[in-house]
Tab-separated table of C-alpha atoms in Angstrom:
chain	number	residue	atom	x	y	z
G	681	LEU	CA	-59.583	90.225	-63.692
G	682	ILE	CA	-58.677	92.260	-60.627
G	683	LEU	CA	-56.844	90.080	-58.122
G	684	GLN	CA	-55.900	91.086	-54.584
G	685	PRO	CA	-54.556	89.174	-51.589
G	686	GLY	CA	-56.777	88.933	-48.516
G	687	ASP	CA	-55.618	89.285	-44.930
G	688	ASP	CA	-54.965	85.539	-45.010
G	689	GLY	CA	-52.595	85.923	-47.975
G	690	ILE	CA	-54.939	84.096	-50.349
G	691	CYS	CA	-55.461	85.531	-53.829
G	692	ARG	CA	-59.061	86.518	-54.554
G	693	ILE	CA	-61.020	87.980	-57.437
G	694	THR	CA	-62.236	91.332	-56.134
G	695	SER	CA	-64.167	92.687	-59.110
G	696	PRO	CA	-66.550	91.088	-61.628
G	697	PRO	CA	-64.858	90.002	-64.876
G	698	LEU	CA	-65.549	92.212	-67.881
G	699	PRO	CA	-68.627	91.065	-69.808
G	700	GLY	CA	-67.655	88.889	-72.754
G	701	SER	CA	-64.136	88.236	-71.452
G	702	SER	CA	-62.716	84.717	-71.249
G	703	ALA	CA	-62.896	84.987	-67.426
G	704	ALA	CA	-66.610	85.813	-67.584
G	705	LYS	CA	-67.255	82.992	-70.037
G	706	ALA	CA	-65.469	80.593	-67.677
G	707	GLY	CA	-67.887	81.553	-64.908
G	708	LEU	CA	-65.378	83.255	-62.606
G	709	SER	CA	-66.883	85.604	-60.048
G	710	VAL	CA	-66.069	87.885	-57.119
G	711	ASP	CA	-64.550	86.113	-54.095
G	712	ASP	CA	-63.324	83.114	-56.101
G	713	THR	CA	-59.898	82.183	-54.761
G	714	ILE	CA	-56.862	81.362	-56.880
G	715	ILE	CA	-54.164	78.928	-55.774
G	716	SER	CA	-51.744	79.282	-58.677
G	717	ILE	CA	-51.175	81.317	-61.834
G	718	ASP	CA	-49.501	79.397	-64.624
G	719	GLY	CA	-48.191	76.875	-62.107
G	720	VAL	CA	-46.810	79.459	-59.651
G	721	ASP	CA	-48.192	79.264	-56.096
G	722	VAL	CA	-49.509	82.755	-55.296
G	723	LYS	CA	-50.336	82.420	-51.594
G	724	GLY	CA	-48.652	85.193	-49.633
G	725	LEU	CA	-47.790	87.233	-52.738
G	726	SER	CA	-48.805	90.824	-53.500
G	727	SER	CA	-50.870	92.203	-56.395
G	728	PHE	CA	-47.623	93.396	-57.968
G	729	ASP	CA	-46.269	89.847	-57.804
G	730	TYR	CA	-49.371	88.629	-59.654
G	731	LEU	CA	-48.681	91.180	-62.395
G	732	ASP	CA	-45.061	90.092	-62.592
G	733	ILE	CA	-46.080	86.442	-63.051
G	734	VAL	CA	-48.664	87.243	-65.728
G	735	SER	CA	-46.276	89.532	-67.642
G	736	LYS	CA	-43.779	86.685	-67.984
G	737	VAL	CA	-46.298	84.175	-69.334
G	738	GLY	CA	-45.884	83.706	-73.085
G	739	GLY	CA	-48.529	82.651	-75.570
G	740	ASN	CA	-52.192	83.464	-75.937
G	741	SER	CA	-53.486	81.712	-72.815
G	742	ILE	CA	-52.895	81.528	-69.095
G	743	ASN	CA	-53.604	78.697	-66.651
G	744	LEU	CA	-55.326	79.184	-63.304
G	745	LYS	CA	-55.951	76.779	-60.438
G	746	LEU	CA	-58.835	77.796	-58.203
G	747	GLY	CA	-59.318	77.169	-54.506
G	748	SER	CA	-62.208	74.880	-55.428
G	749	GLY	CA	-59.732	72.570	-57.137
G	750	ARG	CA	-60.928	73.547	-60.596
G	751	GLU	CA	-58.259	74.176	-63.224
G	752	LEU	CA	-58.914	76.244	-66.319
G	753	THR	CA	-57.172	77.925	-69.212
G	754	LEU	CA	-58.144	81.482	-70.116
G	755	ALA	CA	-57.551	82.903	-73.570
G	756	ARG	CA	-55.958	86.326	-73.707
G	757	LYS	CA	-55.261	88.820	-76.442
G	758	LEU	CA	-51.709	90.104	-76.601
G	759	ASP	CA	-51.090	93.412	-78.307
G	760	ALA	CA	-47.747	94.097	-79.944
G	761	VAL	CA	-45.311	95.592	-77.421
G	762	ALA	CA	-43.497	98.669	-78.677
G	763	ASP	CA	-39.732	99.041	-78.544
G	764	PRO	CA	-39.221	101.111	-75.359
G	765	VAL	CA	-35.810	102.389	-76.512
G	766	PRO	CA	-36.199	103.705	-80.079
G	767	THR	CA	-33.072	105.886	-80.038
G	768	VAL	CA	-29.519	104.939	-79.047
G	769	LYS	CA	-26.303	106.814	-79.888
G	770	ILE	CA	-22.857	107.615	-78.565
G	771	SER	CA	-20.875	110.828	-78.983
G	772	GLN	CA	-17.283	110.982	-80.180
G	773	ASP	CA	-16.027	111.697	-76.676
G	774	GLY	CA	-17.915	108.758	-75.142
G	775	THR	CA	-21.326	109.941	-73.883
G	776	GLY	CA	-23.823	107.150	-74.478
G	777	TYR	CA	-27.444	108.214	-74.983
G	778	LEU	CA	-30.677	106.252	-74.970
G	779	ARG	CA	-34.240	107.493	-75.065
G	780	LEU	CA	-36.524	105.407	-72.848
G	781	THR	CA	-40.102	106.121	-73.947
G	782	GLU	CA	-42.023	103.712	-71.687
G	783	PHE	CA	-41.661	100.903	-69.180
G	784	ASN	CA	-43.070	97.703	-70.636
G	785	THR	CA	-42.298	93.977	-70.772
G	786	ARG	CA	-39.443	94.556	-73.224
G	787	THR	CA	-37.667	97.249	-71.181
G	788	ASP	CA	-35.599	94.975	-68.927
G	789	ARG	CA	-33.972	92.882	-71.663
G	790	ARG	CA	-33.647	95.806	-74.078
G	791	LEU	CA	-31.972	98.022	-71.492
G	792	GLY	CA	-29.553	95.258	-70.513
G	793	THR	CA	-28.533	94.714	-74.129
G	794	ILE	CA	-28.044	98.431	-74.797
G	795	LEU	CA	-26.036	99.089	-71.636
G	796	SER	CA	-23.765	96.157	-72.428
G	797	ASP	CA	-23.245	97.446	-75.967
G	798	LEU	CA	-22.557	101.052	-74.908
G	799	ILE	CA	-20.349	100.338	-71.905
G	800	ASP	CA	-18.651	97.022	-72.667
G	801	ASP	CA	-18.338	97.163	-76.464
G	802	LYS	CA	-18.272	100.873	-77.325
G	803	LYS	CA	-16.493	101.913	-74.103
G	804	ALA	CA	-18.844	104.747	-73.147
G	805	LYS	CA	-17.511	106.953	-70.360
G	806	ALA	CA	-20.921	108.224	-69.233
G	807	ILE	CA	-24.575	107.441	-69.922
G	808	VAL	CA	-27.612	109.699	-70.453
G	809	ILE	CA	-31.083	108.144	-70.151
G	810	ASP	CA	-33.731	110.434	-71.622
G	811	LEU	CA	-37.045	110.075	-69.732
G	812	ARG	CA	-38.653	113.193	-71.192
G	813	GLY	CA	-42.188	112.445	-72.293
G	814	ASN	CA	-42.095	109.006	-70.656
G	815	GLY	CA	-45.501	108.751	-68.988
G	816	GLY	CA	-44.655	105.562	-67.110
G	817	GLY	CA	-45.933	102.072	-67.791
G	818	ALA	CA	-45.399	98.801	-65.957
G	819	PHE	CA	-44.377	99.247	-62.325
G	820	GLN	CA	-42.321	96.038	-62.198
G	821	SER	CA	-40.456	97.128	-65.318
G	822	ALA	CA	-39.255	100.253	-63.502
G	823	ILE	CA	-37.992	98.070	-60.633
G	824	ASP	CA	-36.140	95.853	-63.122
G	825	ALA	CA	-34.596	98.879	-64.855
G	826	ALA	CA	-33.432	100.475	-61.606
G	827	SER	CA	-31.865	97.162	-60.609
G	828	TYR	CA	-29.121	97.616	-63.233
G	829	PHE	CA	-27.709	100.508	-61.237
G	830	LEU	CA	-28.306	99.460	-57.628
G	831	PRO	CA	-26.893	96.662	-55.473
G	832	THR	CA	-29.296	93.768	-54.962
G	833	GLY	CA	-31.637	94.489	-52.066
G	834	THR	CA	-31.343	98.283	-52.229
G	835	PRO	CA	-34.729	100.015	-51.673
G	836	VAL	CA	-36.234	101.252	-54.949
G	837	VAL	CA	-39.680	102.475	-53.850
G	838	ASP	CA	-42.161	102.191	-51.012
G	839	ILE	CA	-45.838	101.474	-51.629
G	840	VAL	CA	-47.960	102.980	-48.851
G	841	GLU	CA	-51.526	101.744	-48.443
G	842	GLN	CA	-53.966	103.534	-46.165
G	843	GLU	CA	-55.728	101.184	-43.798
G	844	LYS	CA	-58.734	101.905	-41.561
G	845	ASP	CA	-56.421	103.347	-38.921
G	846	PRO	CA	-54.930	106.533	-40.478
G	847	GLY	CA	-51.993	106.321	-38.106
G	848	SER	CA	-50.974	102.845	-39.229
G	849	PRO	CA	-50.605	102.721	-43.021
G	850	LEU	CA	-49.258	99.554	-44.600
G	851	ARG	CA	-45.843	100.070	-46.190
G	852	SER	CA	-44.202	97.650	-48.611
G	853	THR	CA	-40.639	98.188	-49.815
G	854	PHE	CA	-39.669	97.010	-53.299
G	855	ARG	CA	-35.950	96.361	-53.681
G	856	ALA	CA	-33.411	96.029	-56.471
G	857	LYS	CA	-33.355	92.563	-57.983
G	858	ASP	CA	-30.391	90.359	-58.744
G	859	LYS	CA	-29.254	90.474	-62.360
G	860	GLN	CA	-27.796	87.372	-63.955
G	861	PRO	CA	-25.352	87.470	-66.893
G	862	PRO	CA	-25.517	88.866	-69.485
G	863	ASN	CA	-27.761	91.397	-67.686
G	864	HIS	CA	-25.013	92.395	-65.270
G	865	LYS	CA	-25.178	95.287	-62.842
G	866	ILE	CA	-23.413	98.591	-63.384
G	867	TYR	CA	-22.404	100.246	-60.116
G	868	ASN	CA	-20.966	103.707	-59.700
G	869	PHE	CA	-21.024	104.591	-63.399
G	870	PRO	CA	-21.537	108.261	-64.393
G	871	LEU	CA	-25.268	108.402	-65.142
G	872	GLU	CA	-27.542	111.331	-65.952
G	873	LEU	CA	-31.351	111.179	-66.243
G	874	TRP	CA	-33.253	113.751	-68.294
G	875	ILE	CA	-36.808	114.565	-67.155
G	876	ASP	CA	-39.601	117.019	-67.956
G	877	ARG	CA	-43.282	117.537	-67.091
G	878	GLY	CA	-44.124	114.533	-69.251
G	879	SER	CA	-42.072	112.191	-67.052
G	880	ALA	CA	-44.583	110.480	-64.787
G	881	SER	CA	-45.478	107.480	-62.655
G	882	SER	CA	-42.977	104.635	-63.284
G	883	SER	CA	-40.516	107.182	-64.702
G	884	GLU	CA	-40.635	108.960	-61.357
G	885	VAL	CA	-40.187	105.663	-59.492
G	886	PHE	CA	-37.073	104.978	-61.586
G	887	ALA	CA	-35.617	108.498	-61.299
G	888	GLY	CA	-36.432	108.827	-57.591
G	889	ALA	CA	-34.792	105.499	-56.795
G	890	LEU	CA	-31.530	106.293	-58.575
G	891	ARG	CA	-31.308	109.878	-57.323
G	892	ASP	CA	-32.098	109.021	-53.671
G	893	ASN	CA	-29.526	106.217	-53.774
G	894	CYS	CA	-26.862	108.526	-55.253
G	895	ALA	CA	-26.774	106.492	-58.459
G	896	ALA	CA	-27.718	109.214	-60.962
G	897	VAL	CA	-27.851	112.964	-61.498
G	898	VAL	CA	-31.294	114.227	-62.559
G	899	ALA	CA	-31.276	116.969	-65.208
G	900	GLY	CA	-34.204	119.028	-66.446
G	901	LYS	CA	-35.785	122.424	-66.767
G	902	GLN	CA	-38.986	121.370	-65.004
G	903	THR	CA	-40.048	119.135	-62.146
G	904	SER	CA	-41.574	115.838	-63.286
G	905	PHE	CA	-45.360	115.378	-63.430
G	906	GLY	CA	-46.003	114.105	-59.892
G	907	LYS	CA	-48.147	111.012	-60.583
G	908	GLY	CA	-47.705	108.929	-57.455
G	909	LEU	CA	-51.109	107.329	-56.963
G	910	ILE	CA	-51.872	103.656	-57.538
G	911	GLN	CA	-55.429	103.139	-58.689
G	912	ALA	CA	-57.665	100.155	-59.372
G	913	VAL	CA	-60.771	99.953	-61.526
G	914	LEU	CA	-63.487	97.992	-59.718
G	915	GLY	CA	-66.335	96.610	-61.797
G	916	LEU	CA	-69.892	97.086	-60.581
G	917	ILE	CA	-71.900	93.915	-59.941
G	918	GLN	CA	-75.367	95.262	-60.776
G	919	ALA	CA	-74.511	97.833	-63.427
G	920	GLU	CA	-72.212	98.383	-66.382
G	921	GLY	CA	-69.150	100.506	-65.730
G	922	GLY	CA	-66.637	100.692	-62.953
G	923	LEU	CA	-65.275	102.694	-60.064
G	924	ILE	CA	-61.725	104.051	-60.002
G	925	VAL	CA	-60.327	103.805	-56.485
G	926	THR	CA	-56.976	105.055	-55.174
G	927	VAL	CA	-55.472	102.176	-53.209
G	928	ALA	CA	-51.922	103.350	-52.447
G	929	GLN	CA	-49.190	105.787	-53.406
G	930	TYR	CA	-45.466	105.821	-54.174
G	931	TYR	CA	-42.757	107.137	-51.853
G	932	THR	CA	-39.101	107.376	-52.917
G	933	PRO	CA	-36.389	105.632	-50.847
G	934	ALA	CA	-35.814	108.916	-48.982
G	935	ASN	CA	-39.483	108.789	-47.897
G	936	LYS	CA	-40.554	111.592	-50.232
G	937	PRO	CA	-44.060	111.370	-51.760
G	938	VAL	CA	-44.279	111.554	-55.536
G	939	GLN	CA	-47.939	112.576	-55.835
G	940	GLY	CA	-48.376	116.261	-56.594
G	941	ILE	CA	-44.673	116.938	-56.012
G	942	GLY	CA	-42.692	114.998	-58.587
G	943	ILE	CA	-38.927	114.699	-58.930
G	944	SER	CA	-36.926	117.941	-58.961
G	945	PRO	CA	-33.862	118.260	-61.231
G	946	ASP	CA	-30.400	118.523	-59.684
G	947	ILE	CA	-29.028	120.454	-62.648
G	948	PRO	CA	-30.663	122.438	-65.481
G	949	LEU	CA	-31.237	121.100	-68.976
G	950	PRO	CA	-31.211	123.742	-71.759
G	951	THR	CA	-34.138	122.343	-73.778
G	952	THR	CA	-37.563	121.335	-72.462
G	953	SER	CA	-38.842	119.499	-75.545
G	954	PHE	CA	-37.764	116.033	-76.596
G	955	PHE	CA	-38.622	117.065	-80.170
G	956	ALA	CA	-35.704	119.498	-80.121
G	957	PRO	CA	-32.359	118.378	-81.584
G	958	ILE	CA	-30.334	116.405	-79.061
G	959	SER	CA	-27.071	117.983	-78.000
G	960	LEU	CA	-25.262	115.540	-75.763
G	961	PRO	CA	-23.138	116.876	-72.894
G	962	GLU	CA	-19.463	116.011	-72.942
G	963	SER	CA	-18.669	112.862	-71.020
G	964	THR	CA	-16.351	114.843	-68.737
G	965	LYS	CA	-19.294	117.106	-67.805
G	966	VAL	CA	-21.478	114.115	-66.869
G	967	GLN	CA	-18.557	112.611	-64.943
G	968	ALA	CA	-18.010	115.866	-63.033
G	969	ASP	CA	-21.717	116.243	-62.192
G	970	PHE	CA	-21.862	112.631	-61.048
G	971	ALA	CA	-18.727	113.046	-58.918
G	972	ALA	CA	-20.235	116.146	-57.293
G	973	LEU	CA	-23.415	114.212	-56.525
G	974	SER	CA	-21.422	111.339	-55.027
G	975	GLN	CA	-19.629	113.738	-52.671
G	976	SER	CA	-22.743	115.629	-51.574
G	977	CYS	CA	-25.329	112.856	-51.634
G	978	SER	CA	-26.421	111.534	-48.258
G	979	SER	CA	-28.160	108.321	-49.233
G	980	PRO	CA	-29.038	106.141	-46.240
G	981	PHE	CA	-28.340	103.173	-48.512
G	982	PRO	CA	-24.649	103.447	-49.557
G	983	MET	CA	-23.916	101.986	-52.965
G	984	SER	CA	-21.267	99.418	-53.680
G	985	ARG	CA	-18.276	101.153	-55.211
G	986	THR	CA	-17.502	98.182	-57.435
G	987	THR	CA	-18.320	97.931	-61.116
G	988	LYS	CA	-19.232	94.450	-62.279
């Protein structure tokens, strides 16, 4: 189903359900309104909020309440979710390393566990997050991941939608979320992000948010991919197939577009391939690069200088 809020804030089905799907079998159609998803009132929420609700629903079904008063349960097929952090290590001098291959529903909890282990238990002095080859994934997952390194409420990304009036686009700001124990926040900790041409979409949201807010140094030999468009697939009522429509695009907190531009590295990275052997920088090098960024960075959203 493709769900979008109308001007009145009410959630509507905006594209025909896929033939043979549980939604189609239930008789759902375009312009049906939805009051709640799995018991959560969705009036006034955005499409991204709908995705966030659905991603947190466990099991093989999801409950919907329609504007007509009808309640129904839709079956859904859940594919196995891959481990988004397959590699974690720490050097002898205290540089913690983790390779983040995608942003999915497991990223938030997995990242929180790993950061706690590296920083609290193994006493890492600096952290490297390898985003090379990470083509993106779930948008909300990138917001959750960035929230570990930013004070609650700090801008992470702007979504800009083009309305009929070109001079008045709609802009929505997504902000860092609160993190409850044990997923505590880590402020002002030496952090380096590795990127390459394979780093795209949600990876660029994550990297752009931390770099613009002076929370991380970005290292690489190439600018990231530059995938900043948000697209929807709209089913066709009288024919099989669909239409891919660009509905919005990402802007970093410093109001820089991602599409076609990408994220530029602050410092060079010797290797461009994530298949090459990993040679971790000394923790003192990451600390020095991070300190230099902190002194020169002009974020309009100053970070808290407290580590929790």
